[in-house]
């Protein structure tokens, strides 16, 4: 059985040559450099009031003026886990969650497992895998981490780092959702996020700049449950699918060309 060493120090066998080839492909990916220095202390810190990573809009940090103006901006950090596995039909699928309906913010929305970094986290990988274990009971030892993508900015200007991992044995994962945070755990085909099927868009505006907000509709085959995946989660998955399948989406992304606000405080959000 093929195997590969994980970025988080573990080693797991891959159940197919396809997954091994994917891991090798993604391990060569190098995200564009970011000019934000994690060691620098900044006077302005954005306070993120939402506990988990869900947002109306997510944009790659490298395409914003923020990355060229680090002296103005020291965002709080978070990470999400893009956990991929091979479905019964041989397709690549990604694990998603539906947030608890009892939460006061973004209740019932679809998100990737993840959340804000804690003081004891040594890196983004540990943040993403720790949060996934806390939210849905996904043991980090079951996941081969293969790469880390460039950061995204949430609507509250939270810096979100997507971490891609491969679950080589889906049967070994028995979801145990944390009822305080997650109502449901499900999976969807990754390829849908570069297709124009079951997708709609809405034009939004922030600080005079227009951009497109993408919505993907998905219905599970067995339970016939319907989900809408949008905003930051959709943006991250569009980027991940484009990288995995090595092709751009079949639709116009139109990311916002943000102008950095002169004053940044807890009320500064992308709308």
PDB file of C-alpha atoms in Angstrom:
ATOM      1  CA  UNK A   1       0.000   0.000   0.000  1.00  0.00           C
ATOM      2  CA  UNK A   2       1.399   3.423  -0.969  1.00  0.00           C
ATOM      3  CA  UNK A   3       2.409   5.812   1.779  1.00  0.00           C
ATOM      4  CA  UNK A   4       3.646   9.351   2.281  1.00  0.00           C
ATOM      5  CA  UNK A   5       4.816  11.443   5.225  1.00  0.00           C
ATOM      6  CA  UNK A   6       2.480  14.133   6.493  1.00  0.00           C
ATOM      7  CA  UNK A   7       3.515  17.738   7.030  1.00  0.00           C
ATOM      8  CA  UNK A   8       2.342  17.390  10.624  1.00  0.00           C
ATOM      9  CA  UNK A   9       4.954  14.734  11.279  1.00  0.00           C
ATOM     10  CA  UNK A  10       2.789  11.622  10.915  1.00  0.00           C
ATOM     11  CA  UNK A  11       2.828   8.923   8.288  1.00  0.00           C
ATOM     12  CA  UNK A  12      -0.254   7.181   6.949  1.00  0.00           C
ATOM     13  CA  UNK A  13      -0.767   4.691   4.128  1.00  0.00           C
ATOM     14  CA  UNK A  14      -2.750   5.920   1.153  1.00  0.00           C
ATOM     15  CA  UNK A  15      -5.580   3.659   0.029  1.00  0.00           C
ATOM     16  CA  UNK A  16      -5.019   4.368  -3.675  1.00  0.00           C
ATOM     17  CA  UNK A  17      -2.370   5.529  -6.091  1.00  0.00           C
ATOM     18  CA  UNK A  18      -4.639   8.448  -6.951  1.00  0.00           C
ATOM     19  CA  UNK A  19      -4.529   9.786  -3.404  1.00  0.00           C
ATOM     20  CA  UNK A  20      -0.770   9.285  -3.256  1.00  0.00           C
ATOM     21  CA  UNK A  21      -0.343  11.158  -6.550  1.00  0.00           C
ATOM     22  CA  UNK A  22      -2.574  13.969  -5.255  1.00  0.00           C
ATOM     23  CA  UNK A  23      -0.553  14.225  -2.043  1.00  0.00           C
ATOM     24  CA  UNK A  24       2.667  14.419  -4.022  1.00  0.00           C
ATOM     25  CA  UNK A  25       1.200  17.049  -6.355  1.00  0.00           C
ATOM     26  CA  UNK A  26      -0.038  19.267  -3.543  1.00  0.00           C
ATOM     27  CA  UNK A  27       3.121  18.891  -1.476  1.00  0.00           C
ATOM     28  CA  UNK A  28       4.974  20.862  -4.163  1.00  0.00           C
ATOM     29  CA  UNK A  29       2.618  23.830  -3.895  1.00  0.00           C
ATOM     30  CA  UNK A  30       4.145  26.964  -2.425  1.00  0.00           C
ATOM     31  CA  UNK A  31       1.735  29.771  -1.522  1.00  0.00           C
ATOM     32  CA  UNK A  32       2.777  33.307  -2.499  1.00  0.00           C
ATOM     33  CA  UNK A  33       4.781  35.076   0.215  1.00  0.00           C
ATOM     34  CA  UNK A  34       2.910  37.334   2.591  1.00  0.00           C
ATOM     35  CA  UNK A  35       4.479  40.462   3.988  1.00  0.00           C
ATOM     36  CA  UNK A  36       2.738  40.250   7.345  1.00  0.00           C
ATOM     37  CA  UNK A  37       5.321  39.446  10.012  1.00  0.00           C
ATOM     38  CA  UNK A  38       3.776  37.377  12.791  1.00  0.00           C
ATOM     39  CA  UNK A  39       6.448  38.500  15.203  1.00  0.00           C
ATOM     40  CA  UNK A  40       5.775  42.213  14.922  1.00  0.00           C
ATOM     41  CA  UNK A  41       3.596  43.962  17.474  1.00  0.00           C
ATOM     42  CA  UNK A  42       1.106  46.341  15.886  1.00  0.00           C
ATOM     43  CA  UNK A  43      -0.871  49.076  17.564  1.00  0.00           C
ATOM     44  CA  UNK A  44      -4.077  48.305  15.724  1.00  0.00           C
ATOM     45  CA  UNK A  45      -5.566  44.848  16.263  1.00  0.00           C
ATOM     46  CA  UNK A  46      -8.900  43.861  14.819  1.00  0.00           C
ATOM     47  CA  UNK A  47     -11.069  42.146  17.373  1.00  0.00           C
ATOM     48  CA  UNK A  48     -13.003  39.274  15.830  1.00  0.00           C
ATOM     49  CA  UNK A  49     -16.222  38.787  17.763  1.00  0.00           C
ATOM     50  CA  UNK A  50     -17.349  35.642  15.947  1.00  0.00           C
ATOM     51  CA  UNK A  51     -15.932  32.492  17.519  1.00  0.00           C
ATOM     52  CA  UNK A  52     -15.820  30.320  14.419  1.00  0.00           C
ATOM     53  CA  UNK A  53     -14.738  30.934  10.872  1.00  0.00           C
ATOM     54  CA  UNK A  54     -17.812  31.777   8.808  1.00  0.00           C
ATOM     55  CA  UNK A  55     -18.088  34.924   6.724  1.00  0.00           C
ATOM     56  CA  UNK A  56     -20.063  36.546   3.961  1.00  0.00           C
ATOM     57  CA  UNK A  57     -16.956  37.101   1.902  1.00  0.00           C
ATOM     58  CA  UNK A  58     -13.506  35.604   1.688  1.00  0.00           C
ATOM     59  CA  UNK A  59     -10.709  36.841  -0.532  1.00  0.00           C
ATOM     60  CA  UNK A  60      -7.115  35.753  -0.947  1.00  0.00           C
ATOM     61  CA  UNK A  61      -4.999  38.077   1.167  1.00  0.00           C
ATOM     62  CA  UNK A  62      -2.304  38.241  -1.516  1.00  0.00           C
ATOM     63  CA  UNK A  63      -4.647  40.057  -3.924  1.00  0.00           C
ATOM     64  CA  UNK A  64      -5.460  42.851  -1.482  1.00  0.00           C
ATOM     65  CA  UNK A  65      -3.509  46.032  -0.693  1.00  0.00           C
ATOM     66  CA  UNK A  66      -3.342  44.809   2.914  1.00  0.00           C
ATOM     67  CA  UNK A  67      -0.426  42.528   2.092  1.00  0.00           C
ATOM     68  CA  UNK A  68       1.471  45.543   0.824  1.00  0.00           C
ATOM     69  CA  UNK A  69       0.665  47.600   3.911  1.00  0.00           C
ATOM     70  CA  UNK A  70       1.510  45.366   6.880  1.00  0.00           C
ATOM     71  CA  UNK A  71       2.347  48.351   9.053  1.00  0.00           C
ATOM     72  CA  UNK A  72      -1.350  49.222   9.073  1.00  0.00           C
ATOM     73  CA  UNK A  73      -2.726  45.835   9.861  1.00  0.00           C
ATOM     74  CA  UNK A  74      -2.198  43.024  12.362  1.00  0.00           C
ATOM     75  CA  UNK A  75      -5.143  40.633  11.966  1.00  0.00           C
ATOM     76  CA  UNK A  76      -6.063  37.850  14.304  1.00  0.00           C
ATOM     77  CA  UNK A  77      -5.395  34.420  12.868  1.00  0.00           C
ATOM     78  CA  UNK A  78      -7.525  31.343  12.207  1.00  0.00           C
ATOM     79  CA  UNK A  79      -7.267  28.145  10.194  1.00  0.00           C
ATOM     80  CA  UNK A  80      -9.691  25.779   8.479  1.00  0.00           C
ATOM     81  CA  UNK A  81      -9.208  22.159   7.461  1.00  0.00           C
ATOM     82  CA  UNK A  82      -9.978  21.130   3.881  1.00  0.00           C
ATOM     83  CA  UNK A  83     -10.169  17.380   4.523  1.00  0.00           C
ATOM     84  CA  UNK A  84     -10.349  15.401   1.281  1.00  0.00           C
ATOM     85  CA  UNK A  85     -11.103  11.738   0.748  1.00  0.00           C
ATOM     86  CA  UNK A  86     -12.019   9.378  -2.079  1.00  0.00           C
ATOM     87  CA  UNK A  87     -15.740   8.641  -2.302  1.00  0.00           C
ATOM     88  CA  UNK A  88     -17.339   5.329  -3.179  1.00  0.00           C
ATOM     89  CA  UNK A  89     -17.685   6.486  -6.792  1.00  0.00           C
ATOM     90  CA  UNK A  90     -14.001   7.391  -6.967  1.00  0.00           C
ATOM     91  CA  UNK A  91     -14.568  11.145  -6.750  1.00  0.00           C
ATOM     92  CA  UNK A  92     -12.718  13.483  -4.429  1.00  0.00           C
ATOM     93  CA  UNK A  93     -14.909  14.786  -1.617  1.00  0.00           C
ATOM     94  CA  UNK A  94     -14.517  17.373   1.130  1.00  0.00           C
ATOM     95  CA  UNK A  95     -15.850  17.241   4.708  1.00  0.00           C
ATOM     96  CA  UNK A  96     -18.150  20.126   5.674  1.00  0.00           C
ATOM     97  CA  UNK A  97     -20.233  21.067   8.689  1.00  0.00           C
ATOM     98  CA  UNK A  98     -23.528  22.788   9.311  1.00  0.00           C
ATOM     99  CA  UNK A  99     -23.189  25.161  12.230  1.00  0.00           C
ATOM    100  CA  UNK A 100     -25.446  24.703  15.204  1.00  0.00           C
ATOM    101  CA  UNK A 101     -28.817  26.423  14.975  1.00  0.00           C
ATOM    102  CA  UNK A 102     -28.346  27.449  18.605  1.00  0.00           C
ATOM    103  CA  UNK A 103     -25.375  29.680  17.881  1.00  0.00           C
ATOM    104  CA  UNK A 104     -25.990  33.413  18.048  1.00  0.00           C
ATOM    105  CA  UNK A 105     -23.912  34.159  14.935  1.00  0.00           C
ATOM    106  CA  UNK A 106     -24.091  32.500  11.498  1.00  0.00           C
ATOM    107  CA  UNK A 107     -26.323  29.747  12.869  1.00  0.00           C
ATOM    108  CA  UNK A 108     -27.140  26.979  10.430  1.00  0.00           C
ATOM    109  CA  UNK A 109     -24.539  28.044   7.861  1.00  0.00           C
ATOM    110  CA  UNK A 110     -22.137  25.658   6.145  1.00  0.00           C
ATOM    111  CA  UNK A 111     -18.462  25.913   7.007  1.00  0.00           C
ATOM    112  CA  UNK A 112     -15.201  24.013   6.986  1.00  0.00           C
ATOM    113  CA  UNK A 113     -13.986  22.683  10.338  1.00  0.00           C
ATOM    114  CA  UNK A 114     -11.812  25.366  11.887  1.00  0.00           C
ATOM    115  CA  UNK A 115     -11.527  28.354  14.148  1.00  0.00           C
ATOM    116  CA  UNK A 116      -9.257  30.906  15.731  1.00  0.00           C
ATOM    117  CA  UNK A 117      -5.702  30.115  16.770  1.00  0.00           C
ATOM    118  CA  UNK A 118      -5.043  29.554  20.444  1.00  0.00           C
ATOM    119  CA  UNK A 119      -1.910  30.467  22.325  1.00  0.00           C
ATOM    120  CA  UNK A 120      -0.705  26.878  22.537  1.00  0.00           C
ATOM    121  CA  UNK A 121      -0.980  26.187  18.790  1.00  0.00           C
ATOM    122  CA  UNK A 122       2.463  25.879  17.238  1.00  0.00           C
ATOM    123  CA  UNK A 123       1.226  26.584  13.697  1.00  0.00           C
ATOM    124  CA  UNK A 124      -1.811  26.773  11.378  1.00  0.00           C
ATOM    125  CA  UNK A 125      -1.827  22.999  10.922  1.00  0.00           C
ATOM    126  CA  UNK A 126      -2.257  22.452  14.634  1.00  0.00           C
ATOM    127  CA  UNK A 127      -5.022  25.065  14.785  1.00  0.00           C
ATOM    128  CA  UNK A 128      -6.955  23.444  11.928  1.00  0.00           C
ATOM    129  CA  UNK A 129      -6.583  19.855  13.152  1.00  0.00           C
ATOM    130  CA  UNK A 130      -7.289  20.759  16.793  1.00  0.00           C
ATOM    131  CA  UNK A 131     -10.469  22.570  15.820  1.00  0.00           C
ATOM    132  CA  UNK A 132     -11.564  19.681  13.596  1.00  0.00           C
ATOM    133  CA  UNK A 133     -11.152  17.271  16.497  1.00  0.00           C
ATOM    134  CA  UNK A 134     -13.073  19.569  18.856  1.00  0.00           C
ATOM    135  CA  UNK A 135     -15.890  20.220  16.374  1.00  0.00           C
ATOM    136  CA  UNK A 136     -16.458  16.865  14.693  1.00  0.00           C
ATOM    137  CA  UNK A 137     -14.226  14.339  16.464  1.00  0.00           C
ATOM    138  CA  UNK A 138     -11.753  13.995  13.576  1.00  0.00           C
ATOM    139  CA  UNK A 139      -8.583  12.465  15.027  1.00  0.00           C
ATOM    140  CA  UNK A 140      -5.546  14.323  13.577  1.00  0.00           C
ATOM    141  CA  UNK A 141      -3.705  11.010  13.297  1.00  0.00           C
ATOM    142  CA  UNK A 142      -6.146   9.970  10.538  1.00  0.00           C
ATOM    143  CA  UNK A 143      -5.228  12.906   8.297  1.00  0.00           C
ATOM    144  CA  UNK A 144      -2.172  13.407   6.113  1.00  0.00           C
ATOM    145  CA  UNK A 145      -1.568  17.165   5.869  1.00  0.00           C
ATOM    146  CA  UNK A 146      -0.206  17.855   2.385  1.00  0.00           C
ATOM    147  CA  UNK A 147      -0.095  21.630   1.980  1.00  0.00           C
ATOM    148  CA  UNK A 148      -1.161  25.017   3.320  1.00  0.00           C
ATOM    149  CA  UNK A 149      -2.798  27.626   1.090  1.00  0.00           C
ATOM    150  CA  UNK A 150      -2.377  31.385   1.107  1.00  0.00           C
ATOM    151  CA  UNK A 151      -4.407  33.229   3.765  1.00  0.00           C
ATOM    152  CA  UNK A 152      -7.896  34.564   3.112  1.00  0.00           C
ATOM    153  CA  UNK A 153      -9.505  37.561   4.760  1.00  0.00           C
ATOM    154  CA  UNK A 154     -12.918  37.186   6.337  1.00  0.00           C
ATOM    155  CA  UNK A 155     -15.461  39.980   6.402  1.00  0.00           C
ATOM    156  CA  UNK A 156     -14.225  40.942   9.859  1.00  0.00           C
ATOM    157  CA  UNK A 157     -10.665  40.977   8.438  1.00  0.00           C
ATOM    158  CA  UNK A 158      -9.778  37.790  10.276  1.00  0.00           C
ATOM    159  CA  UNK A 159      -6.809  36.094   8.617  1.00  0.00           C
ATOM    160  CA  UNK A 160      -7.928  32.552   7.702  1.00  0.00           C
ATOM    161  CA  UNK A 161      -5.363  29.970   6.576  1.00  0.00           C
ATOM    162  CA  UNK A 162      -6.722  26.917   4.693  1.00  0.00           C
ATOM    163  CA  UNK A 163      -4.908  23.653   5.447  1.00  0.00           C
ATOM    164  CA  UNK A 164      -5.373  20.740   3.028  1.00  0.00           C
ATOM    165  CA  UNK A 165      -5.312  17.210   4.392  1.00  0.00           C
ATOM    166  CA  UNK A 166      -6.171  13.781   3.007  1.00  0.00           C
ATOM    167  CA  UNK A 167      -8.256  11.269   4.948  1.00  0.00           C
ATOM    168  CA  UNK A 168      -6.985   7.960   3.623  1.00  0.00           C
ATOM    169  CA  UNK A 169      -9.439   5.707   5.473  1.00  0.00           C
ATOM    170  CA  UNK A 170     -12.928   7.226   5.508  1.00  0.00           C
ATOM    171  CA  UNK A 171     -14.343   4.268   7.450  1.00  0.00           C
ATOM    172  CA  UNK A 172     -12.004   5.019  10.362  1.00  0.00           C
ATOM    173  CA  UNK A 173     -13.636   8.424  10.825  1.00  0.00           C
ATOM    174  CA  UNK A 174     -16.806   8.297  12.901  1.00  0.00           C
ATOM    175  CA  UNK A 175     -18.172  11.865  13.104  1.00  0.00           C
ATOM    176  CA  UNK A 176     -19.045  12.997  16.621  1.00  0.00           C
ATOM    177  CA  UNK A 177     -20.303  16.569  16.225  1.00  0.00           C
ATOM    178  CA  UNK A 178     -19.924  18.903  19.172  1.00  0.00           C
ATOM    179  CA  UNK A 179     -23.590  19.793  19.699  1.00  0.00           C
ATOM    180  CA  UNK A 180     -22.701  23.257  20.951  1.00  0.00           C
ATOM    181  CA  UNK A 181     -21.072  24.112  17.624  1.00  0.00           C
ATOM    182  CA  UNK A 182     -22.176  21.687  14.905  1.00  0.00           C
ATOM    183  CA  UNK A 183     -25.584  20.290  13.913  1.00  0.00           C
ATOM    184  CA  UNK A 184     -24.477  18.111  11.009  1.00  0.00           C
ATOM    185  CA  UNK A 185     -21.380  16.706   9.313  1.00  0.00           C
ATOM    186  CA  UNK A 186     -21.595  15.931   5.592  1.00  0.00           C
ATOM    187  CA  UNK A 187     -19.416  15.805   2.508  1.00  0.00           C
ATOM    188  CA  UNK A 188     -19.612  17.208  -1.013  1.00  0.00           C
ATOM    189  CA  UNK A 189     -17.709  16.648  -4.267  1.00  0.00           C
ATOM    190  CA  UNK A 190     -14.742  19.027  -4.491  1.00  0.00           C
ATOM    191  CA  UNK A 191     -15.073  19.375  -8.259  1.00  0.00           C
ATOM    192  CA  UNK A 192     -18.425  21.152  -7.928  1.00  0.00           C
ATOM    193  CA  UNK A 193     -16.592  24.290  -6.816  1.00  0.00           C
ATOM    194  CA  UNK A 194     -15.041  24.858 -10.241  1.00  0.00           C
ATOM    195  CA  UNK A 195     -18.193  23.969 -12.173  1.00  0.00           C
ATOM    196  CA  UNK A 196     -20.938  26.378 -13.135  1.00  0.00           C
ATOM    197  CA  UNK A 197     -23.697  23.917 -12.256  1.00  0.00           C
ATOM    198  CA  UNK A 198     -25.869  24.491  -9.197  1.00  0.00           C
ATOM    199  CA  UNK A 199     -24.219  27.880  -8.710  1.00  0.00           C
ATOM    200  CA  UNK A 200     -25.589  31.371  -8.479  1.00  0.00           C
ATOM    201  CA  UNK A 201     -23.994  34.691  -7.758  1.00  0.00           C
ATOM    202  CA  UNK A 202     -24.867  38.029  -6.255  1.00  0.00           C
ATOM    203  CA  UNK A 203     -23.103  41.301  -6.860  1.00  0.00           C
ATOM    204  CA  UNK A 204     -22.039  43.109  -3.710  1.00  0.00           C
ATOM    205  CA  UNK A 205     -20.150  46.300  -2.991  1.00  0.00           C
ATOM    206  CA  UNK A 206     -17.623  47.301  -0.362  1.00  0.00           C
ATOM    207  CA  UNK A 207     -16.048  50.749  -0.171  1.00  0.00           C
ATOM    208  CA  UNK A 208     -17.129  51.527  -3.723  1.00  0.00           C
ATOM    209  CA  UNK A 209     -15.753  48.307  -5.233  1.00  0.00           C
ATOM    210  CA  UNK A 210     -18.064  45.658  -6.683  1.00  0.00           C
ATOM    211  CA  UNK A 211     -17.440  41.929  -6.387  1.00  0.00           C
ATOM    212  CA  UNK A 212     -19.278  38.628  -6.826  1.00  0.00           C
ATOM    213  CA  UNK A 213     -20.522  36.477  -3.986  1.00  0.00           C
ATOM    214  CA  UNK A 214     -20.849  32.809  -5.001  1.00  0.00           C
ATOM    215  CA  UNK A 215     -23.510  30.387  -3.764  1.00  0.00           C
ATOM    216  CA  UNK A 216     -23.345  26.632  -4.434  1.00  0.00           C
ATOM    217  CA  UNK A 217     -26.442  24.483  -3.886  1.00  0.00           C
ATOM    218  CA  UNK A 218     -25.843  20.856  -2.925  1.00  0.00           C
ATOM    219  CA  UNK A 219     -28.240  17.998  -2.183  1.00  0.00           C
ATOM    220  CA  UNK A 220     -27.031  14.755  -0.629  1.00  0.00           C
ATOM    221  CA  UNK A 221     -27.816  11.608  -2.580  1.00  0.00           C
ATOM    222  CA  UNK A 222     -29.143   9.393   0.220  1.00  0.00           C
ATOM    223  CA  UNK A 223     -30.788  11.750   2.707  1.00  0.00           C
ATOM    224  CA  UNK A 224     -31.786  14.344   0.080  1.00  0.00           C
ATOM    225  CA  UNK A 225     -30.718  17.115   2.426  1.00  0.00           C
ATOM    226  CA  UNK A 226     -30.060  20.489   0.831  1.00  0.00           C
ATOM    227  CA  UNK A 227     -27.195  22.815   1.722  1.00  0.00           C
ATOM    228  CA  UNK A 228     -26.012  26.208   0.494  1.00  0.00           C
ATOM    229  CA  UNK A 229     -22.242  26.763   0.527  1.00  0.00           C
ATOM    230  CA  UNK A 230     -21.249  30.399   0.090  1.00  0.00           C
ATOM    231  CA  UNK A 231     -19.028  33.272   1.143  1.00  0.00           C
ATOM    232  CA  UNK A 232     -15.659  32.519   2.685  1.00  0.00           C
ATOM    233  CA  UNK A 233     -16.200  28.758   2.609  1.00  0.00           C
ATOM    234  CA  UNK A 234     -17.074  28.850  -1.100  1.00  0.00           C
ATOM    235  CA  UNK A 235     -14.101  31.105  -1.853  1.00  0.00           C
ATOM    236  CA  UNK A 236     -11.663  28.782  -0.092  1.00  0.00           C
ATOM    237  CA  UNK A 237     -13.085  25.716  -1.858  1.00  0.00           C
ATOM    238  CA  UNK A 238     -12.960  27.395  -5.278  1.00  0.00           C
ATOM    239  CA  UNK A 239      -9.251  28.007  -4.694  1.00  0.00           C
ATOM    240  CA  UNK A 240      -8.651  24.472  -3.403  1.00  0.00           C
ATOM    241  CA  UNK A 241     -10.530  22.834  -6.291  1.00  0.00           C
ATOM    242  CA  UNK A 242      -8.668  24.972  -8.827  1.00  0.00           C
ATOM    243  CA  UNK A 243      -5.379  23.802  -7.330  1.00  0.00           C
ATOM    244  CA  UNK A 244      -6.331  20.131  -7.051  1.00  0.00           C
ATOM    245  CA  UNK A 245      -7.766  19.888 -10.581  1.00  0.00           C
ATOM    246  CA  UNK A 246      -5.174  22.310 -11.993  1.00  0.00           C
ATOM    247  CA  UNK A 247      -7.713  24.402 -13.858  1.00  0.00           C
ATOM    248  CA  UNK A 248      -9.574  27.666 -13.244  1.00  0.00           C
ATOM    249  CA  UNK A 249     -13.284  27.710 -12.422  1.00  0.00           C
ATOM    250  CA  UNK A 250     -15.780  27.746 -15.304  1.00  0.00           C
ATOM    251  CA  UNK A 251     -17.116  31.110 -14.122  1.00  0.00           C
ATOM    252  CA  UNK A 252     -15.866  34.579 -13.343  1.00  0.00           C
ATOM    253  CA  UNK A 253     -14.703  34.910  -9.740  1.00  0.00           C
ATOM    254  CA  UNK A 254     -14.394  38.728  -9.661  1.00  0.00           C
ATOM    255  CA  UNK A 255     -12.719  39.193  -6.319  1.00  0.00           C
ATOM    256  CA  UNK A 256     -13.070  42.633  -4.733  1.00  0.00           C
ATOM    257  CA  UNK A 257     -10.268  45.139  -5.264  1.00  0.00           C
ATOM    258  CA  UNK A 258     -10.203  46.320  -1.707  1.00  0.00           C
ATOM    259  CA  UNK A 259      -9.003  49.772  -0.754  1.00  0.00           C
ATOM    260  CA  UNK A 260      -7.586  49.550   2.733  1.00  0.00           C
ATOM    261  CA  UNK A 261      -9.558  51.708   5.198  1.00  0.00           C
ATOM    262  CA  UNK A 262      -7.714  54.594   6.816  1.00  0.00           C
ATOM    263  CA  UNK A 263      -8.937  53.593  10.253  1.00  0.00           C
ATOM    264  CA  UNK A 264      -9.182  49.967  11.316  1.00  0.00           C
ATOM    265  CA  UNK A 265     -11.110  49.013  14.444  1.00  0.00           C
ATOM    266  CA  UNK A 266     -13.585  46.406  15.650  1.00  0.00           C
ATOM    267  CA  UNK A 267     -16.315  47.956  13.522  1.00  0.00           C
ATOM    268  CA  UNK A 268     -14.386  47.576  10.261  1.00  0.00           C
ATOM    269  CA  UNK A 269     -15.990  44.797   8.226  1.00  0.00           C
ATOM    270  CA  UNK A 270     -16.367  43.819   4.592  1.00  0.00           C
ATOM    271  CA  UNK A 271     -20.010  44.001   3.565  1.00  0.00           C
TER     272      UNK A 271
END
